[in-house]
Each structure stands twice: as structure tokens, then as C-alpha cells.
Amino acid sequence: MKKIALVTDSTADLTEEIIKDCNVHIIPLKVRFGEQEFIDGELTSEDFYRRLMEEKTLPQTSQPTPEEFSRLYSKLLEEYQEVISVHISSALSGTFNAANIAKEKFKEKIHLVDSKTISLGAGLMVMEVARNIKEGHDTQWILENVKKARKNIETLFTLNTMEYLQKGGRIGKVQGFMGSLLNIKPIIRVGDDGIYHSYGKAHSQKKALDNVVQACQDLAKGRKAIRLVVVHGAAQKAGIYLKEALEYAFQLPTTAFTQVGPVIGVHTGPGTVGAGIEFE
């Protein structure tokens, strides 16, 4: 019997290649346009952002139920002895809470990790756990190590508009409700508390992207960057600009470059560009 299974949810925005390489099991969130509900991943990012811009009403999102978690955990425990389950910040989604309810049935066999971040920021933590499992570390060592890793992961992004963050109720401690009217592009950091915090603002997307690069350099605090990931929401050109600027700034190739999935995209909207950096 294999020792440790790895689970995360679809908001980690992992590429198919990383999912396969990390042997990670994905539990999907859902997005609903009116009466049509889609499991995260059923809609391509292109179709999702097209519909998001065309529809008048903001789509709804929902996390997996405790029953869905329970079914996945039961299936995995037929093959593995334990499960490490890493999820989107509990301050931004009920996903972690649903997993926690399901955990009661399995007690010490399920180990939950609140990433306190989003998208590929959480993905970096999943990749760290996957490496630890491959190296043969025991569960307790891995859980302690991933706590340390979280303190060395920075997730920052910029929005093209504040509209979706406000409508979705995920505004956190981001200031500037007039930002959309003034065409201000906020720079947002996911804090240690797992919610959004203002980190700066700019009057153009290019300047905002440059500010994200500068913010990442400031947050490095003398630490060495060891992994870099970049995501975008229907903004590939801007995403490539940020990717290349960060690679140059840190002299480090990008581990993953992908689109923000629909569930996160509902709250951030088209034009979002962000990065996650892991330091040591």
C-alpha cells in the first residue's frame, strides 16, 4: 500500500503537466451561469472569460460538499495510508471547511493544509508537498515543512478592474472602491492572514506590472527565489510581459505559466495578471 496521497482543489490552477508530475488528485469547485452549472475545468478559460464579459449577471461559485470530499478520501484510502489535502485560503472560500467536516470520518488519516493563498500560490505549496512525498519524508515532517514554505511564498496580482472583486464580496482589505472609475490598477498581495491587501496602485496596466515586479523584489528581503509561477485571466500578452520581467529580475525560469481558472476568475475578472514566488 502506498503511503501518502496528495489532494488539492481546482483553484490551485495547476497545469495538466504539473498534476501528472506531482501525482495530485484534484477536487473541483463549480461555477454557475444562471441555470447552467459547470465543474471547474469543463469550461475552457477562453469560453469562460467570453461568457463572463457577455453575461449581465455575475456567475455564482460553489465549493465541493463534505460528501464529495468524503467520497474522494474513501477512494484514496483504499490505495494509500494517509492523505495530505492542500486548499485555497479558508478566508476566501468554504472549501477548507468542507474538507474539515469530511475529515471527521477518517480522523488521523486525513491531514489538512490551509494554504492561506490562491491560484498558483497554493500550487507552489502543492508542488512542495509533492516533492517531499517523492523524497520519502513522513507526514509530520511534510506538514512542518509546508508551514515553513508558506512563510516563504508571496502571491501578488494586479486587476484590470475592481468590479468583480467588489461584486463577488472578496474585497478583503483592498482599498479604493473608486478605482474602477478612475482607471486605477490596484496591486494586491495575499497576506499571511489569507485575505487580500492593497500593496500599491498604478494608472496603467504596464506600470502595475512593473510595480508587481518591484514588489516581489522588495518582499524578497535578501532571500533567494527558487520557484516562480505566473498566471493571467484572458490577458496573455500582459502575462508574458510579467513572466519575462520576473525571469529577468530573479534570473529564474518560470515553473508554470497558465490562465486563472473560472472559479477564481469570477472574482478577479478579465485582465488579471499575477505571480507566485517561493523563496528559501
mmCIF file of N, CA and C in Angstrom, residues 13 132 154-155 163 175 179 194 219 226 254 269:
data_model
loop_
_atom_site.group_PDB
_atom_site.id
_atom_site.type_symbol
_atom_site.label_atom_id
_atom_site.label_comp_id
_atom_site.label_asym_id
_atom_site.label_seq_id
_atom_site.Cartn_x
_atom_site.Cartn_y
_atom_site.Cartn_z
ATOM 1 N N ASP A 13 -5.063 26.066 -9.873
ATOM 2 C CA ASP A 13 -4.708 26.395 -11.269
ATOM 3 C C ASP A 13 -3.478 25.643 -11.781
ATOM 4 N N ASN A 132 8.243 16.547 -1.336
ATOM 5 C CA ASN A 132 8.512 15.913 -0.041
ATOM 6 C C ASN A 132 8.064 14.454 -0.018
ATOM 7 N N GLU A 154 5.193 34.264 -1.741
ATOM 8 C CA GLU A 154 4.492 35.542 -1.940
ATOM 9 C C GLU A 154 3.597 35.442 -3.167
ATOM 10 N N THR A 155 2.346 35.877 -3.018
ATOM 11 C CA THR A 155 1.395 35.880 -4.126
ATOM 12 C C THR A 155 0.890 37.303 -4.324
ATOM 13 N N GLU A 163 -14.265 45.780 -10.340
ATOM 14 C CA GLU A 163 -15.690 45.444 -10.425
ATOM 15 C C GLU A 163 -16.006 44.047 -9.889
ATOM 16 N N GLN A 175 -8.251 48.663 -0.604
ATOM 17 C CA GLN A 175 -8.874 49.981 -0.558
ATOM 18 C C GLN A 175 -9.114 50.509 -1.968
ATOM 19 N N GLY A 179 -11.584 53.025 -7.610
ATOM 20 C CA GLY A 179 -10.508 52.672 -8.533
ATOM 21 C C GLY A 179 -10.972 52.402 -9.945
ATOM 22 N N GLY A 194 -4.345 35.279 4.811
ATOM 23 C CA GLY A 194 -5.107 34.618 3.757
ATOM 24 C C GLY A 194 -6.162 35.474 3.084
ATOM 25 N N LEU A 219 9.877 42.248 -1.431
ATOM 26 C CA LEU A 219 9.464 41.200 -0.500
ATOM 27 C C LEU A 219 10.488 40.073 -0.380
ATOM 28 N N ILE A 226 13.459 30.550 -5.537
ATOM 29 C CA ILE A 226 13.751 29.209 -6.055
ATOM 30 C C ILE A 226 12.685 28.700 -7.021
ATOM 31 N N THR A 254 10.493 30.290 -15.335
ATOM 32 C CA THR A 254 9.154 30.088 -14.788
ATOM 33 C C THR A 254 8.817 28.601 -14.733
ATOM 34 N N GLY A 269 -11.880 38.719 -12.563
ATOM 35 C CA GLY A 269 -12.259 39.285 -13.849
ATOM 36 C C GLY A 269 -11.170 39.213 -14.904
#
